mmCIF file of N, CA and C in Angstrom:
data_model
loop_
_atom_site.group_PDB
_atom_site.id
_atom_site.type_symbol
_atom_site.label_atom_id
_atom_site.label_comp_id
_atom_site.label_asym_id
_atom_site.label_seq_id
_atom_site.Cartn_x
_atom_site.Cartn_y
_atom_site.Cartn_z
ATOM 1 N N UNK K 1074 -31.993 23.464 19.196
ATOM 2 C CA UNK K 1074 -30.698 23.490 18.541
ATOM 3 C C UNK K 1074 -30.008 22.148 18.797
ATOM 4 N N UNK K 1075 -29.205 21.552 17.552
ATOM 5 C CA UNK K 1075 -28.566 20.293 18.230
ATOM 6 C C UNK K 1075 -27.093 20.337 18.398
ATOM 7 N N UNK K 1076 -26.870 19.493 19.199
ATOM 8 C CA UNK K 1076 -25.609 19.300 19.815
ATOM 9 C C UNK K 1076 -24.429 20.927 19.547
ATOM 10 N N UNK K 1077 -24.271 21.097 20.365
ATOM 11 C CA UNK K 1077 -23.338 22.046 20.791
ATOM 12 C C UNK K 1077 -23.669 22.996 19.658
ATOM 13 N N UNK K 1078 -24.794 23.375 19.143
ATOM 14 C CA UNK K 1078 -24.921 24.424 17.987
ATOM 15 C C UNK K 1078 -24.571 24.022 16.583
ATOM 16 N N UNK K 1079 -24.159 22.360 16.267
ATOM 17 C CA UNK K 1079 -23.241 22.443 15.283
ATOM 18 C C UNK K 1079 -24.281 21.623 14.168
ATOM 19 N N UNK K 1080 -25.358 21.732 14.658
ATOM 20 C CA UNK K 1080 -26.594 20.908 13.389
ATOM 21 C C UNK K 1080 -26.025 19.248 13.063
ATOM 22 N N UNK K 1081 -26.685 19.130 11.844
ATOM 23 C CA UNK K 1081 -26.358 17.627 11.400
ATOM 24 C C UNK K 1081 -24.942 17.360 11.463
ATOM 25 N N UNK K 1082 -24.235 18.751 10.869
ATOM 26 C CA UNK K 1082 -22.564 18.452 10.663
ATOM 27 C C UNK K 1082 -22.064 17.985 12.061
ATOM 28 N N UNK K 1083 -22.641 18.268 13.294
ATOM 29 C CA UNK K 1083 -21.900 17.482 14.554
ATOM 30 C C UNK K 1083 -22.310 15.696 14.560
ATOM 31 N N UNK K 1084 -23.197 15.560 14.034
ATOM 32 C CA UNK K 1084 -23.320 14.202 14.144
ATOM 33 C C UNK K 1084 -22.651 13.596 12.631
ATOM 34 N N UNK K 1085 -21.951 13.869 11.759
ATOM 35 C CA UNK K 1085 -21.083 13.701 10.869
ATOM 36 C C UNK K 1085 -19.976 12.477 11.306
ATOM 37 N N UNK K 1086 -19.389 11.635 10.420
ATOM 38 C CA UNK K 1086 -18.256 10.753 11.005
ATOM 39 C C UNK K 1086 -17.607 11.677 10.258
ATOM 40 N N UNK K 1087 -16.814 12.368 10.559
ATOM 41 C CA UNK K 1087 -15.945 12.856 9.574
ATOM 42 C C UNK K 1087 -14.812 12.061 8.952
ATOM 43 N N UNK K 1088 -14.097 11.202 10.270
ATOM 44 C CA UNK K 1088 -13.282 10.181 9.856
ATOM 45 C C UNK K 1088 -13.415 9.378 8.604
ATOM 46 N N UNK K 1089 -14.816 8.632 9.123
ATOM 47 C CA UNK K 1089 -15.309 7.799 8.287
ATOM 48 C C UNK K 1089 -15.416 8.108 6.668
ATOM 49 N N UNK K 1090 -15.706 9.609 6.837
ATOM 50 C CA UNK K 1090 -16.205 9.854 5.275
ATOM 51 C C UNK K 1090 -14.512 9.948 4.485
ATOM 52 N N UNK K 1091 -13.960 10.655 5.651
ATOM 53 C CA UNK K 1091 -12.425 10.975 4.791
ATOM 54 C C UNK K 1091 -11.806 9.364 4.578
ATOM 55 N N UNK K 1092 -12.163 8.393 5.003
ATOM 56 C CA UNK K 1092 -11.682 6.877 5.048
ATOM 57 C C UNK K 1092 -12.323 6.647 4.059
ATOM 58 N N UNK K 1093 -13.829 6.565 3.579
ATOM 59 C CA UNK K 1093 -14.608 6.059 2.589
ATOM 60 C C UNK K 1093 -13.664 7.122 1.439
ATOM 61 N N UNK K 1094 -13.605 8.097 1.252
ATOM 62 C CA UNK K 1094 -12.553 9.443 0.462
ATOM 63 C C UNK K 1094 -11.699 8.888 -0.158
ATOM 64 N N UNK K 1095 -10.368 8.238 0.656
ATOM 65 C CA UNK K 1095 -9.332 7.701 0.544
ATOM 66 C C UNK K 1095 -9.241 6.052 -0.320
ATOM 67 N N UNK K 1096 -10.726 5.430 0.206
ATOM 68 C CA UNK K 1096 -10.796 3.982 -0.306
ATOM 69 C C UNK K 1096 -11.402 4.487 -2.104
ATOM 70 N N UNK K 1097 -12.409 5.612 -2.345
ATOM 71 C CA UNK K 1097 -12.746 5.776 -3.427
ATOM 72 C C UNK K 1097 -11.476 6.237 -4.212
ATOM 73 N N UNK K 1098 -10.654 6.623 -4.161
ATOM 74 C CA UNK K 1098 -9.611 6.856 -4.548
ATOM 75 C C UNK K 1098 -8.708 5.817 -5.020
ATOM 76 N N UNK K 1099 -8.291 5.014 -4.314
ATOM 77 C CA UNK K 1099 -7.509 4.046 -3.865
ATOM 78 C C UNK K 1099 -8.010 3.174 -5.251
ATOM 79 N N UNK K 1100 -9.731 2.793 -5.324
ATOM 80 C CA UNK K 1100 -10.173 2.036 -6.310
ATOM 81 C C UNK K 1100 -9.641 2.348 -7.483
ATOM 82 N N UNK K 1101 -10.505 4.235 -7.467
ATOM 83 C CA UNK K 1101 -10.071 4.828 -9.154
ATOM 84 C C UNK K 1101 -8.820 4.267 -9.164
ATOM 85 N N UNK K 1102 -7.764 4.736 -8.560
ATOM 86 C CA UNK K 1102 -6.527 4.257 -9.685
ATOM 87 C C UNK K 1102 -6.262 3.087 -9.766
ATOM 88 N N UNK K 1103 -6.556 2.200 -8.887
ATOM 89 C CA UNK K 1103 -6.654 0.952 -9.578
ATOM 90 C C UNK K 1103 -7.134 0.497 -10.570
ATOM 91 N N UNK K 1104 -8.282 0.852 -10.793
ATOM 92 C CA UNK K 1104 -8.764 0.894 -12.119
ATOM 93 C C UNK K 1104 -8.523 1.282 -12.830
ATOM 94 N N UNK K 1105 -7.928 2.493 -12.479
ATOM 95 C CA UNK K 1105 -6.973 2.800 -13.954
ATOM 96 C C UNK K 1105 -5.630 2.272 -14.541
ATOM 97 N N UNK K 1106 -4.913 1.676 -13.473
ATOM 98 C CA UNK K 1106 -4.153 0.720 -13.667
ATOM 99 C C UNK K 1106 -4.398 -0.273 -14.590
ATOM 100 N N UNK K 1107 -5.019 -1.255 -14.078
ATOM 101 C CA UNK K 1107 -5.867 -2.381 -14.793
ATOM 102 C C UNK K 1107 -6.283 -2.034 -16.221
ATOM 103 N N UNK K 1108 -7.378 -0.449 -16.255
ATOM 104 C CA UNK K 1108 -8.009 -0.087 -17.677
ATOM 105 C C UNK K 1108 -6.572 -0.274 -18.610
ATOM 106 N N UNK K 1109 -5.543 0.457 -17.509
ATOM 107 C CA UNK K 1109 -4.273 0.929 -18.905
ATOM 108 C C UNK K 1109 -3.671 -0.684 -19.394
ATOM 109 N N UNK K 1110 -4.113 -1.721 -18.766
ATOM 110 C CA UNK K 1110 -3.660 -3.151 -19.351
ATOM 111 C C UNK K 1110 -4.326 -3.770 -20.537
ATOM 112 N N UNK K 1111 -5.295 -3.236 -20.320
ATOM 113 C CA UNK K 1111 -6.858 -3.761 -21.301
ATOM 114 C C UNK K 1111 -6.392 -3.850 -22.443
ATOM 115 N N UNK K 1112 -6.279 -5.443 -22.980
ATOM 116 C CA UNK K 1112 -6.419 -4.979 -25.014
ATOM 117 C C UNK K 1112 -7.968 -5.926 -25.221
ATOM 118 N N UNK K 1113 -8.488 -5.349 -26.222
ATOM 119 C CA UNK K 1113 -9.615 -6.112 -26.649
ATOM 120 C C UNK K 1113 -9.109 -6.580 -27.954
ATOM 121 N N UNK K 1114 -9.295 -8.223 -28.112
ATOM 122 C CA UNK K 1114 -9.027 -9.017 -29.158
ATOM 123 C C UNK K 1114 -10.423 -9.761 -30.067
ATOM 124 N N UNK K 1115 -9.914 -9.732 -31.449
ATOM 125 C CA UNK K 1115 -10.589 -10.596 -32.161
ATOM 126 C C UNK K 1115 -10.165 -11.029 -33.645
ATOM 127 N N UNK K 1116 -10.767 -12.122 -33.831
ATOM 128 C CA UNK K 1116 -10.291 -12.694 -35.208
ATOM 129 C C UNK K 1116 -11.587 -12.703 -35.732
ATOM 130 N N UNK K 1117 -11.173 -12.900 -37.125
ATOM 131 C CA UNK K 1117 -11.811 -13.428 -38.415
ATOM 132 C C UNK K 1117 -12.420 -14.867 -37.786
ATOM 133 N N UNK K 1118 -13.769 -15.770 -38.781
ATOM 134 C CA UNK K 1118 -13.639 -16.573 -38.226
ATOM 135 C C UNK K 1118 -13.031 -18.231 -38.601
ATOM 136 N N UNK K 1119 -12.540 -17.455 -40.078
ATOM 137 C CA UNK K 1119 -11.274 -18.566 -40.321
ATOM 138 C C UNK K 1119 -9.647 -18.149 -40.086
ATOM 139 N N UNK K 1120 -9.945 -16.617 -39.145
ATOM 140 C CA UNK K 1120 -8.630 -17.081 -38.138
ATOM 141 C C UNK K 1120 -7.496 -16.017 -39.244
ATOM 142 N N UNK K 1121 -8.122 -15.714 -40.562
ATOM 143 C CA UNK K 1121 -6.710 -14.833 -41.443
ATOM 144 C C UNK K 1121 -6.675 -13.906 -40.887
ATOM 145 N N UNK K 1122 -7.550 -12.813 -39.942
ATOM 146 C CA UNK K 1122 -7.438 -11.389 -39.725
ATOM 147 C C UNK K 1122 -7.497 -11.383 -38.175
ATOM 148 N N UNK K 1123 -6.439 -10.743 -37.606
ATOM 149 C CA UNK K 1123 -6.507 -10.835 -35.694
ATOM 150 C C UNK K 1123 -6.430 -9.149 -35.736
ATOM 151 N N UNK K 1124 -7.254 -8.841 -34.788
ATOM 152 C CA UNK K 1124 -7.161 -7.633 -34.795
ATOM 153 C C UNK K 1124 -7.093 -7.175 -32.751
ATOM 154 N N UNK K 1125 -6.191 -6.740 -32.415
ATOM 155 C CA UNK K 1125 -6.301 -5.801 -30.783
ATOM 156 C C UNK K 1125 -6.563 -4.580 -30.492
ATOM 157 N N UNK K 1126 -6.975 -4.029 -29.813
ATOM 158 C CA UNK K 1126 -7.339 -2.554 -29.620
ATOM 159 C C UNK K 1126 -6.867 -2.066 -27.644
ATOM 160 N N UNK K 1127 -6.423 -1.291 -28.052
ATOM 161 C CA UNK K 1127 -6.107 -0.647 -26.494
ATOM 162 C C UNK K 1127 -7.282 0.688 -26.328
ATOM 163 N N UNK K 1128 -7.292 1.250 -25.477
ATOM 164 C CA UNK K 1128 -8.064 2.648 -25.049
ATOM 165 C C UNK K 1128 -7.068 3.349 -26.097
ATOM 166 N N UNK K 1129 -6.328 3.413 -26.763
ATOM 167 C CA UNK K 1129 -5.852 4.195 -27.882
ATOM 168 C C UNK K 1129 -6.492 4.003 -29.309
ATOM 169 N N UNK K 1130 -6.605 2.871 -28.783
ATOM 170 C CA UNK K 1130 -7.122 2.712 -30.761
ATOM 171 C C UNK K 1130 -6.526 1.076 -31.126
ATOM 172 N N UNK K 1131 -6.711 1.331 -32.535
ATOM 173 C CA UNK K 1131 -6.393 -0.094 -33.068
ATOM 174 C C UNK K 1131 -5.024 -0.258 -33.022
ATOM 175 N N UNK K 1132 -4.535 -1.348 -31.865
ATOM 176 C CA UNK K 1132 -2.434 -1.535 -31.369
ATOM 177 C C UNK K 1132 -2.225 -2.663 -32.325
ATOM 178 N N UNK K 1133 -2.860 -3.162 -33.226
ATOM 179 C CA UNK K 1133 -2.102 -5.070 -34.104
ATOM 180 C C UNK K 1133 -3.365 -5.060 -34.786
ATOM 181 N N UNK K 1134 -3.216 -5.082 -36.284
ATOM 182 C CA UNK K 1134 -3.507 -5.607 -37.169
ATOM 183 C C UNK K 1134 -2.763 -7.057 -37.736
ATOM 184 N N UNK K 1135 -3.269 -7.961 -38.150
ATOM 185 C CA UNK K 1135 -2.461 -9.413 -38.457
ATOM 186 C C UNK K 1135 -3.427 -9.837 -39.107
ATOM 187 N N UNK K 1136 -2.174 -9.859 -40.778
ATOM 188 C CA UNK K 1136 -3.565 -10.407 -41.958
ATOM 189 C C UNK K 1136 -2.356 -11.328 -42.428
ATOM 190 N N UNK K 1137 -3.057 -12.405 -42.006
ATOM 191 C CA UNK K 1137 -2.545 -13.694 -42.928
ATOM 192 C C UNK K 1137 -2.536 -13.831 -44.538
ATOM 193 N N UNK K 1138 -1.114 -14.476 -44.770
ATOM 194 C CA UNK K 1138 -1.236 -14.637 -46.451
ATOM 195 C C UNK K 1138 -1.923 -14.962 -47.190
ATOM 196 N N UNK K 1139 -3.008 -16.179 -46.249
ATOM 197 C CA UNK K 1139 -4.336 -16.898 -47.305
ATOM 198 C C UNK K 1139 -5.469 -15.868 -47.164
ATOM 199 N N UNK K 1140 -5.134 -14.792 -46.446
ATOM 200 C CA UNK K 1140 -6.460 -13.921 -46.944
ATOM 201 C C UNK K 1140 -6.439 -13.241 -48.067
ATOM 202 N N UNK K 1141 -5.263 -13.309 -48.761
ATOM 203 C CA UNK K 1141 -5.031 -12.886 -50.115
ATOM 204 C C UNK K 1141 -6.524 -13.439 -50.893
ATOM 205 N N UNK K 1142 -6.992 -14.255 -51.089
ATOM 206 C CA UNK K 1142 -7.374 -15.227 -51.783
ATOM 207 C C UNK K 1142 -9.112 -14.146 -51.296
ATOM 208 N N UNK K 1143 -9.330 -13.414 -50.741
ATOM 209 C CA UNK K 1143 -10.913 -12.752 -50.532
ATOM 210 C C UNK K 1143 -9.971 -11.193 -51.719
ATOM 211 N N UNK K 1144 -11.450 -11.125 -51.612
ATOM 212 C CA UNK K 1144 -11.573 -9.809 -52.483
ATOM 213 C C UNK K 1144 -11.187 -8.573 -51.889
ATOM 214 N N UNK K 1145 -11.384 -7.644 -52.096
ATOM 215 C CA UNK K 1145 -11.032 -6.698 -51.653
ATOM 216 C C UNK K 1145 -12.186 -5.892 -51.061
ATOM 217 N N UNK K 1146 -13.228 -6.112 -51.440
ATOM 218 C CA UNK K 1146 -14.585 -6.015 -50.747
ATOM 219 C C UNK K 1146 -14.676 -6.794 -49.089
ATOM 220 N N UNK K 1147 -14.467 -8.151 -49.572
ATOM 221 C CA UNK K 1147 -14.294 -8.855 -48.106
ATOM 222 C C UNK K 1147 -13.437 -9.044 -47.138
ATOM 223 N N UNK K 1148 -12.268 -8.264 -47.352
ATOM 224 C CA UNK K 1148 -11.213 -8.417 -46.569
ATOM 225 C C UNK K 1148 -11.439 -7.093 -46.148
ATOM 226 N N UNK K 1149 -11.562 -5.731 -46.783
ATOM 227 C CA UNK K 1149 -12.397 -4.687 -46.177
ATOM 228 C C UNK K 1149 -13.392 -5.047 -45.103
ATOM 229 N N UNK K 1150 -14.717 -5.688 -45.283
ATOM 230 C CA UNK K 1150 -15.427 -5.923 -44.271
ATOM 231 C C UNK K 1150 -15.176 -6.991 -43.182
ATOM 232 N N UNK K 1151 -14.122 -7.403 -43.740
ATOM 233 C CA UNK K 1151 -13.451 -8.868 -42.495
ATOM 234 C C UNK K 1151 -12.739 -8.026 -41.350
ATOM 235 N N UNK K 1152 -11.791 -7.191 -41.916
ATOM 236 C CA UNK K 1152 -11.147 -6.009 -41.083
ATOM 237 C C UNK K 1152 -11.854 -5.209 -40.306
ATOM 238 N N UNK K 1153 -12.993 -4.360 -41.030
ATOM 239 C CA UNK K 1153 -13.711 -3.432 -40.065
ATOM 240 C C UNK K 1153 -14.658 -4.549 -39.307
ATOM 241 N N UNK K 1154 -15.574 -5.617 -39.354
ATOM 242 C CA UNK K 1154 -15.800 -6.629 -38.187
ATOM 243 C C UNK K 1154 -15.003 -6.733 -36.835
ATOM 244 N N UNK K 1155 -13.744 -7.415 -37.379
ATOM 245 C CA UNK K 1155 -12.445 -7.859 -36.297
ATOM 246 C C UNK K 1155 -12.702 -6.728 -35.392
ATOM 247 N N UNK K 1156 -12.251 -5.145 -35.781
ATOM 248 C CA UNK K 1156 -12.133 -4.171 -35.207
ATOM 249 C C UNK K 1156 -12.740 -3.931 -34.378
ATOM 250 N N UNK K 1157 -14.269 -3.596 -34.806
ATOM 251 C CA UNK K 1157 -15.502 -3.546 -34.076
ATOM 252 C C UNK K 1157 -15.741 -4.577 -32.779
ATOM 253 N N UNK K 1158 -15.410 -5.961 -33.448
ATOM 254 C CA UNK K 1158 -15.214 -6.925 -31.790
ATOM 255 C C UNK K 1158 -13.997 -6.583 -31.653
ATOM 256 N N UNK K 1159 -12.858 -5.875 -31.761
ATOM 257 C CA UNK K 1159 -12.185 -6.125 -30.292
ATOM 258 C C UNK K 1159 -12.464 -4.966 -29.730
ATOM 259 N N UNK K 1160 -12.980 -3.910 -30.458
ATOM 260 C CA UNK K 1160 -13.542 -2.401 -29.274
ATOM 261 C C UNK K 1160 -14.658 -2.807 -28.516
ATOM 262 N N UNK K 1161 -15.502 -3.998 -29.108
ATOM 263 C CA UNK K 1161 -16.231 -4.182 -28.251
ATOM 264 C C UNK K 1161 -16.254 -5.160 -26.834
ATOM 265 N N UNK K 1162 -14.897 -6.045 -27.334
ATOM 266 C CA UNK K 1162 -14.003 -6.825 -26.460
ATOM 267 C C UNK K 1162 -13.130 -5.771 -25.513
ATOM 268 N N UNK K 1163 -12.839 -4.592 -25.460
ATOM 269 C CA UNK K 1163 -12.189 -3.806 -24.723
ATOM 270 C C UNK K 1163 -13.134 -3.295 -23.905
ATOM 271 N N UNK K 1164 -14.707 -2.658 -24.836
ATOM 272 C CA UNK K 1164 -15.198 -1.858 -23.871
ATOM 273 C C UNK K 1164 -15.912 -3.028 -22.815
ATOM 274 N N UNK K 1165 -16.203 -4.251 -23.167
ATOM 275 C CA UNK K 1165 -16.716 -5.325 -22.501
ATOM 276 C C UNK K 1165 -15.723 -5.291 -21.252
ATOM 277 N N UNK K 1166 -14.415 -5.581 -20.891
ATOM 278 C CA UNK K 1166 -13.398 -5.667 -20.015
ATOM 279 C C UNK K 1166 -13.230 -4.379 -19.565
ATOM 280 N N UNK K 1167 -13.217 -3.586 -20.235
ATOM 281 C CA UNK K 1167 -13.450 -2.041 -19.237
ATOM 282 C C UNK K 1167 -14.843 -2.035 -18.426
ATOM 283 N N UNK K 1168 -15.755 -2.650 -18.759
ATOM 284 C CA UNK K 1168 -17.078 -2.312 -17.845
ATOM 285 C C UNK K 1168 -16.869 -3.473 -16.861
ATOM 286 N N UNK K 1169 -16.250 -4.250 -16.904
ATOM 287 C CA UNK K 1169 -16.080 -5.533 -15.653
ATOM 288 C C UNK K 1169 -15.118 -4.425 -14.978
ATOM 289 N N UNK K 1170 -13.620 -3.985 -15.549
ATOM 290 C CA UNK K 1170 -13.136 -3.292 -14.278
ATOM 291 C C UNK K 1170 -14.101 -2.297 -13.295
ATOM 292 N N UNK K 1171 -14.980 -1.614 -13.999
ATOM 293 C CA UNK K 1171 -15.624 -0.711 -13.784
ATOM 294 C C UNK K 1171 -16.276 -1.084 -12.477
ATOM 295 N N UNK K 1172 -17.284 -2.291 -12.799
ATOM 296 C CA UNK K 1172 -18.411 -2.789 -12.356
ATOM 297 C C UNK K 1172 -17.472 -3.516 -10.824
ATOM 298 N N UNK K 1173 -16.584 -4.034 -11.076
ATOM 299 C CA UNK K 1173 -15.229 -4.460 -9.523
ATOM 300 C C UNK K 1173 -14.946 -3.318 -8.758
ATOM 301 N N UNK K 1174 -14.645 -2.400 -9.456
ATOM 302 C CA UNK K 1174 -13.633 -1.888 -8.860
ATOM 303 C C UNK K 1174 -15.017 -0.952 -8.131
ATOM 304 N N UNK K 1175 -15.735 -0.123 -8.547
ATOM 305 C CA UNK K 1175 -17.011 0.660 -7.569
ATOM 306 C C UNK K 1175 -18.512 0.320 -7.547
ATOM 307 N N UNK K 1176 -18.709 0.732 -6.296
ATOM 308 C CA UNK K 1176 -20.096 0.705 -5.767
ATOM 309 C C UNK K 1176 -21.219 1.304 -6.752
ATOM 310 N N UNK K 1177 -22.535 0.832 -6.490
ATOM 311 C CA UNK K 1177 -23.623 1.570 -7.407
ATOM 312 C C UNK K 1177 -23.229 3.225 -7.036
ATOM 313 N N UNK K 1178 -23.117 3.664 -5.675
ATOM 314 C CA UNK K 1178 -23.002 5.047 -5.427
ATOM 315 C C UNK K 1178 -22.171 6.039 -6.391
ATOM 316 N N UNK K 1179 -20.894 5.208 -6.220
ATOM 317 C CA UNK K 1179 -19.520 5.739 -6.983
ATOM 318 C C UNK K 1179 -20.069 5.725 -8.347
ATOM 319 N N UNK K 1180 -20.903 4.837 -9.185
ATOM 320 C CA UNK K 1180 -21.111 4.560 -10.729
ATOM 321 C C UNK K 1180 -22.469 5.849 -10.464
ATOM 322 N N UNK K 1181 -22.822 5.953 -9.554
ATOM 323 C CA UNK K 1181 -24.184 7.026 -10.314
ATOM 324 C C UNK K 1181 -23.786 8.344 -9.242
ATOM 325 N N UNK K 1182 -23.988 8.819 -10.697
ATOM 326 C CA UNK K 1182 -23.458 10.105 -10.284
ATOM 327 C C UNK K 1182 -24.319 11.308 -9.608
ATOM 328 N N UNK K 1183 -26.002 10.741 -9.339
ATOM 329 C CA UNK K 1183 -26.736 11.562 -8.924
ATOM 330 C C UNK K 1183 -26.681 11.475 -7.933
ATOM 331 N N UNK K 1184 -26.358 10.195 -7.352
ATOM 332 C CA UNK K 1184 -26.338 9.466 -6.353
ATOM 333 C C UNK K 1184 -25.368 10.163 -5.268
ATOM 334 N N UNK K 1185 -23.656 10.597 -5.968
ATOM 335 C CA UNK K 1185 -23.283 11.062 -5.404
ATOM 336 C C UNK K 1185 -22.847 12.461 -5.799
ATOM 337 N N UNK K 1186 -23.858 12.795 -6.123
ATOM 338 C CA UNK K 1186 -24.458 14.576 -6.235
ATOM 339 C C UNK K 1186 -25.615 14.760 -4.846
ATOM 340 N N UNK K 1187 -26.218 13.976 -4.466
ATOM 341 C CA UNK K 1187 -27.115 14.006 -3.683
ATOM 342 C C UNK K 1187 -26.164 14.000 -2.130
ATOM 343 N N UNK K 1188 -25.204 13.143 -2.181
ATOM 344 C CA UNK K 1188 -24.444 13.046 -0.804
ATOM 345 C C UNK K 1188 -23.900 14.479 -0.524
ATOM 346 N N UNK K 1189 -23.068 14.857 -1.808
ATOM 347 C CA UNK K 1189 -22.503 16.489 -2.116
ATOM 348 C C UNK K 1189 -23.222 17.221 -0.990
ATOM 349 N N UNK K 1190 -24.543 17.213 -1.879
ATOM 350 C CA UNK K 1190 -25.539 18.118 -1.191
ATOM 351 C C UNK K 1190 -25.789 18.460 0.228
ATOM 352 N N UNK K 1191 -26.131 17.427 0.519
ATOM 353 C CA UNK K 1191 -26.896 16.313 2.047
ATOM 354 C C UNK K 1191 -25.699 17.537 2.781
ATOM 355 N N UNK K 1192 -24.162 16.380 2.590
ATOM 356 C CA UNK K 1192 -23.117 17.472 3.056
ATOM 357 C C UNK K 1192 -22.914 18.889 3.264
ATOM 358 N N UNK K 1193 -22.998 19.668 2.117
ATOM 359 C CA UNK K 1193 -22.891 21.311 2.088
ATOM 360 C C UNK K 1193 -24.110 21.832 2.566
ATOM 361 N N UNK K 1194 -25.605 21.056 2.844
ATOM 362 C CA UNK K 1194 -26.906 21.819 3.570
ATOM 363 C C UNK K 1194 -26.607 21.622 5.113
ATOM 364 N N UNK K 1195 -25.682 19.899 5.428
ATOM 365 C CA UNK K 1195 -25.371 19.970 7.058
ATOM 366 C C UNK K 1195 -24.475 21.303 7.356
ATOM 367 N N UNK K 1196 -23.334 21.504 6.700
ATOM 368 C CA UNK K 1196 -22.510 22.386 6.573
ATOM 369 C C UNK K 1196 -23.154 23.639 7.018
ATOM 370 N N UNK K 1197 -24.083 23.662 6.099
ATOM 371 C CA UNK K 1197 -24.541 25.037 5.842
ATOM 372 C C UNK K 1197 -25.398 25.573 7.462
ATOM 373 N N UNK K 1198 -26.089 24.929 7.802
ATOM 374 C CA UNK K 1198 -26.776 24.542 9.213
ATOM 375 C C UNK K 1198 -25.843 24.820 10.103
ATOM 376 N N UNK K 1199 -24.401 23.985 10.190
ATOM 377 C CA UNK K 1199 -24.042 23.929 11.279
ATOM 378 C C UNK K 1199 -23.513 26.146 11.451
ATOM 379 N N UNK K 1200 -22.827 26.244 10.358
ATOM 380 C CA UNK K 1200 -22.956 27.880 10.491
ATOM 381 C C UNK K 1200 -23.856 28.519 10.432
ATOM 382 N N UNK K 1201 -24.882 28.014 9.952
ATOM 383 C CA UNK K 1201 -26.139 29.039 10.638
ATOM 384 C C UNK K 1201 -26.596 28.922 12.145
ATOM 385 N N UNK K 1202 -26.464 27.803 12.815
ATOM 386 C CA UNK K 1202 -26.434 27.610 14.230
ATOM 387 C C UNK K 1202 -25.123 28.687 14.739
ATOM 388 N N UNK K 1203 -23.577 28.262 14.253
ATOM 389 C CA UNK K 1203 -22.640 28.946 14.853
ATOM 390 C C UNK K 1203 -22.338 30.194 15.503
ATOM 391 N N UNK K 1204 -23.154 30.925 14.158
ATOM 392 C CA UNK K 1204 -23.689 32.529 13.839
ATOM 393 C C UNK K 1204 -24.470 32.543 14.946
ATOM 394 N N UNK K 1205 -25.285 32.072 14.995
ATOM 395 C CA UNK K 1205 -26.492 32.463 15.661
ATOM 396 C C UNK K 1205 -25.960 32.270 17.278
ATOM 397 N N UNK K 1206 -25.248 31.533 17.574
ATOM 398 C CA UNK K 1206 -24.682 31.051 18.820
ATOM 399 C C UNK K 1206 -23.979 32.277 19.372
ATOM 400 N N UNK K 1207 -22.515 32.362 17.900
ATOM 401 C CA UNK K 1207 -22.093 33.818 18.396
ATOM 402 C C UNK K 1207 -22.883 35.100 18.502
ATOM 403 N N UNK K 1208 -23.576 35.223 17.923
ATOM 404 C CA UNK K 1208 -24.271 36.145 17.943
ATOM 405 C C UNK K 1208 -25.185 36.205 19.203
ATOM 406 N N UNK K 1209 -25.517 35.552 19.791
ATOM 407 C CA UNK K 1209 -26.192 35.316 21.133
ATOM 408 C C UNK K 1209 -24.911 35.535 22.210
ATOM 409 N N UNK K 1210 -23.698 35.124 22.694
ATOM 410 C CA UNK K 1210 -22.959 35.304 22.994
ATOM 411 C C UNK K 1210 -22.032 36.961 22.893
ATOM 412 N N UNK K 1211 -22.468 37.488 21.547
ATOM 413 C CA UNK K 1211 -22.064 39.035 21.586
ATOM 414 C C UNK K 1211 -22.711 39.418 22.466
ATOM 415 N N UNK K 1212 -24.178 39.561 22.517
ATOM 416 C CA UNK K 1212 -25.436 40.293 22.824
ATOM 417 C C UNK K 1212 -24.880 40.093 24.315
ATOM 418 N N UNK K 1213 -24.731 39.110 24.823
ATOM 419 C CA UNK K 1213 -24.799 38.359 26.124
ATOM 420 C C UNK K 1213 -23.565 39.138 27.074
ATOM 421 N N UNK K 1214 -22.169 39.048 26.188
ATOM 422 C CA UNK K 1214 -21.341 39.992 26.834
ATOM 423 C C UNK K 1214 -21.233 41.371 26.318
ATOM 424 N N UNK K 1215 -22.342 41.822 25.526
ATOM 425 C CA UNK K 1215 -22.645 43.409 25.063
ATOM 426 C C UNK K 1215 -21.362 43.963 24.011
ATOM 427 N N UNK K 1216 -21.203 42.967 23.483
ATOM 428 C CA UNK K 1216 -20.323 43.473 22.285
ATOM 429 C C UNK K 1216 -21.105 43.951 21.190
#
């Protein structure tokens, strides 16, 4: 049996993990801070159509007067372009916050499905030792 009956969970930092807890935390909302700043920008590439995008959607459309002068075919596809780069200019700057702000652990999620685990089987151990402890201890004073 190890340490005082209490399995892997006695050799646990508990501190530590509730500190690592607190710092994963601490990141997320920072990052979410930051995400909620994010605009992704882009223009045309003679500059008539600027287009921004937030995590909401498309925030500024800006169509210059000389784009009058395209068709209506191409100012259609000049627009949905712009768009497309700046969502892809947003999601680009959302994956840098991403990629700053957490660890491979924090980004994979099996990763920390597996710690979950690790955790609730020490857990689980240390009360099956406990049990078994008390239960040796009934017997012992004949309860």
């Amino acid at each position: 049996m190890a340490a005082h009956g209490f399995g892997d969970f006695a050799n646990m930092n508990v501190d530590a993990l509730l500190r690592d807890s607190h710092e994963r935390v601490a990141r997320f909302e920072e990052a979410q801070r930051r995400a909620a700043d994010v605009v992704g920008r882009a223009t045309t590439a003679d500059d008539h159509i600027a287009v921004e995008c937030t995590t909401s959607g498309v925030s500024r459309l800006d169509i210059d007067p000389r784009a009058k002068r395209m068709s209506v075919e191409e100012m259609s596809a000049a627009i949905l372009k712009a768009i497309h780069d700046a969502d892809a200019d947003l999601k680009r700057q959302l994956s840098e916050i991403l990629t700053d702000s957490f660890d491979e652990n924090t980004m994979n999620p099996e990763a920390a499905r597996a710690q979950v685990e690790e955790a609730q089987k020490a857990f689980d151990r240390m009360m099956s030792d406990t049990m078994g402890e008390l239960n040796r201890m009934r017997k012992e004073f004949g309860y």
